[in-house]
């Protein structure tokens, strides 16, 4: 596997389900991100992890819960979602090993998970 | 609210011509600017990054930055049908004052169509 991978690629869930999205980066980066892309809206930043430490984004509802167990893996736990949460969820990574990263670091995106909430 | 504005298009350009894509941003402290290309159903891929005022060229692509005007542009020379995609302008968004990794604020994107 190379680059940034995400599983599953497609997910359909009911409003009462609990599911998790997984992201793995094989680039040796130290920062990872979750973005949401809805139809006719710009990509929205949800969460940032730098050296496995989370930087909160207070505008994200608590039904989305991120987890970063190490610098290569990132999860997004989903529970009691709403139909308006249906979107493409993109993971990205950036930075160089051993650093906390910087504003100039290029972010590389995974293929995304297409989520549909019924 | 930090914003990035782009004309959503579609922008239609004949094959072989120059495509010009524009972007403005609201956060004066932004330091890093990126252009991503996104094909339908795919994830964004980086085309260019630029950090200093002026022009930066890479093959058929030229990025231009004017921090005083808070304006970024992307020129695509000798446009090809394969350049047809949505082009996203992105600007770093400092999440906290301690430095380190920043998230990106994206524009809605410009849909570019290269006509054969």
XYZ file of C-alpha atoms in Angstrom:
234
model
C 0.000 0.000 0.000
C 1.242 3.448 -0.790
C 0.106 6.964 0.051
C -3.048 7.402 2.098
C -5.653 4.664 2.220
C -9.185 4.763 3.581
C -11.695 2.035 4.406
C -14.451 1.445 3.722
C -14.800 3.246 0.414
C -18.579 3.253 0.659
C -20.788 3.040 3.750
C -24.544 3.100 4.188
C -25.822 3.349 7.736
C -29.002 4.030 9.623
C -29.364 6.896 12.048
C -29.059 4.590 15.057
C -25.968 2.693 13.887
C -22.426 3.058 15.130
C -19.641 2.750 12.579
C -16.006 3.770 12.184
C -13.993 5.103 9.270
C -10.332 4.153 9.057
C -7.428 6.001 7.513
C -3.827 4.838 7.198
C -0.895 6.796 5.809
C 2.296 5.179 4.500
C 4.198 8.438 3.952
C 5.940 8.849 7.303
C 3.939 11.984 8.038
C 3.262 13.348 11.514
C -0.057 15.126 11.025
C -3.412 13.731 9.955
C -6.713 15.366 9.145
C -10.389 14.636 8.598
C -12.334 16.696 6.050
C -15.981 16.551 4.994
C -17.071 17.275 1.415
C -20.796 17.782 0.894
C -22.490 18.547 -2.384
C -22.250 22.222 -3.333
C -20.204 23.092 -0.248
C -16.447 23.537 0.075
C -14.275 20.945 1.750
C -14.661 21.497 5.492
C -11.918 20.783 7.996
C -13.180 18.633 10.866
C -10.169 17.585 12.941
C -6.386 17.917 12.982
C -3.941 15.656 14.766
C -0.312 16.748 15.066
C 2.146 14.260 16.616
C -0.925 12.312 17.780
C -2.271 15.302 19.698
C -5.716 16.510 18.708
C -6.469 20.118 17.861
C -10.148 20.637 18.516
C -12.510 21.989 15.970
C -15.400 23.146 18.065
C -17.867 23.362 15.222
C -17.985 19.584 14.734
C -20.958 17.839 16.418
C -20.124 15.323 19.123
C -21.651 12.486 17.075
C -18.286 12.547 15.245
C -15.435 11.304 17.433
C -11.864 11.058 16.110
C -9.122 8.790 17.374
C -5.426 8.765 16.484
C -3.691 5.793 18.161
C -0.365 6.456 16.370
C 1.025 8.687 13.652
C 0.020 6.291 10.869
C -3.595 5.614 11.764
C -6.646 7.809 12.154
C -10.222 6.815 12.875
C -13.530 8.660 12.779
C -16.160 7.060 15.000
C -19.735 7.764 13.980
C -22.890 7.409 16.074
C -26.493 8.594 15.801
C -25.803 10.449 12.570
C -28.312 12.537 10.666
C -29.151 12.345 6.945
C -27.411 15.701 6.430
C -24.168 14.009 7.491
C -24.170 12.117 4.204
C -21.018 13.231 2.399
C -17.567 12.234 1.208
C -15.199 11.992 4.179
C -11.592 12.580 3.260
C -8.498 11.844 5.284
C -5.229 13.647 4.627
C -1.711 13.598 6.036
C 1.277 15.934 5.973
C 4.590 16.774 7.588
C 8.002 15.270 8.154
C 9.014 12.638 10.705
C 10.182 14.059 14.000
C 8.643 17.483 13.511
C 5.347 18.965 14.606
C 4.703 20.104 11.069
C 4.196 23.575 9.680
C 1.778 25.685 7.708
C 3.621 25.064 4.472
C 3.346 21.297 4.552
C 1.484 19.802 1.626
C -1.490 17.655 2.538
C -2.004 14.403 0.661
C -5.503 13.032 0.483
C -6.848 9.520 0.609
C -9.578 8.346 -1.786
C -12.349 9.089 0.690
C -15.305 7.225 2.176
C -18.679 7.938 0.601
C -21.119 7.911 3.528
C -24.887 7.702 3.149
C -27.083 8.063 6.241
C -30.614 6.768 5.822
C -15.121 33.397 9.605
C -12.136 32.730 7.355
C -13.214 32.413 3.746
C -11.806 31.479 0.372
C -13.778 32.621 -2.651
C -13.694 31.175 -6.144
C -15.921 31.564 -9.162
C -17.721 28.223 -9.413
C -17.927 28.345 -13.216
C -18.148 26.377 -15.343
C -15.216 27.983 -17.097
C -15.027 26.794 -20.682
C -11.691 27.135 -22.528
C -10.714 25.891 -25.999
C -8.014 23.243 -26.201
C -4.574 24.813 -26.467
C -5.630 28.106 -24.893
C -4.696 29.503 -21.455
C -7.073 28.805 -18.593
C -7.050 31.401 -15.806
C -8.437 30.512 -12.380
C -8.775 33.034 -9.570
C -9.154 32.927 -5.810
C -9.401 35.488 -3.001
C -9.007 34.844 0.714
C -10.008 36.741 3.826
C -7.372 35.818 6.448
C -4.437 38.236 6.181
C -2.154 36.035 8.292
C -2.362 33.074 5.903
C 1.080 31.971 4.763
C 0.577 29.011 2.468
C -1.549 28.671 -0.628
C -2.374 25.579 -2.608
C -4.139 24.595 -5.796
C -5.676 21.132 -5.922
C -7.311 19.408 -8.859
C -10.285 17.145 -8.258
C -11.788 14.898 -10.894
C -15.404 13.834 -10.442
C -15.672 11.081 -7.846
C -11.990 11.339 -6.906
C -10.057 12.969 -4.092
C -8.090 16.217 -4.469
C -4.529 16.026 -5.789
C -1.977 18.815 -5.394
C -1.125 20.866 -8.480
C 0.865 23.756 -7.027
C 1.845 25.351 -3.747
C 3.024 28.948 -3.344
C 4.236 30.854 -0.298
C 5.806 34.119 -1.565
C 4.486 36.995 -3.607
C 5.041 36.649 -7.328
C 4.901 33.806 -9.806
C 5.833 30.160 -9.490
C 6.003 27.986 -12.594
C 5.863 24.197 -12.896
C 5.491 22.866 -16.409
C 2.255 24.156 -17.929
C 1.090 25.548 -14.584
C 1.869 28.970 -13.087
C 0.646 30.070 -9.684
C 0.556 33.769 -8.829
C 0.279 35.252 -5.344
C -0.431 38.817 -4.271
C -0.694 38.993 -0.486
C -1.483 42.725 -0.456
C -4.577 42.053 -2.557
C -5.213 38.671 -0.885
C -5.378 37.086 -4.308
C -4.098 33.818 -5.746
C -4.384 32.620 -9.321
C -3.533 29.584 -11.399
C -2.734 29.707 -15.102
C -2.805 26.578 -17.218
C -1.045 26.961 -20.554
C -1.753 24.792 -23.606
C -4.917 23.455 -21.966
C -5.694 19.807 -22.636
C -9.006 17.927 -22.352
C -7.443 15.994 -19.453
C -7.261 19.297 -17.534
C -11.062 19.299 -17.322
C -11.759 19.060 -13.586
C -12.667 21.119 -10.554
C -9.807 23.250 -9.256
C -9.772 23.941 -5.546
C -7.952 26.865 -3.963
C -6.837 26.228 -0.376
C -5.259 28.424 2.276
C -3.685 27.373 5.566
C -5.826 27.981 8.637
C -3.897 28.209 11.852
C -5.708 26.067 14.382
C -3.798 27.188 17.441
C -1.069 29.645 18.345
C 1.535 27.036 19.211
C 2.485 26.430 15.620
C 2.586 23.040 13.986
C 0.246 21.513 11.492
C -2.486 23.697 10.072
C -5.749 22.716 8.521
C -6.732 24.099 5.142
C -9.672 26.323 4.265
C -10.949 25.516 0.787
C -12.944 27.433 -1.760
C -15.917 25.790 -3.442
C -13.804 25.188 -6.545
C -13.960 26.250 -10.179
C -15.271 23.710 -12.660
C -13.027 23.901 -15.736
C -14.041 22.454 -19.088
C -11.502 22.207 -21.909
C -13.270 22.009 -25.240
C -11.514 19.810 -27.856
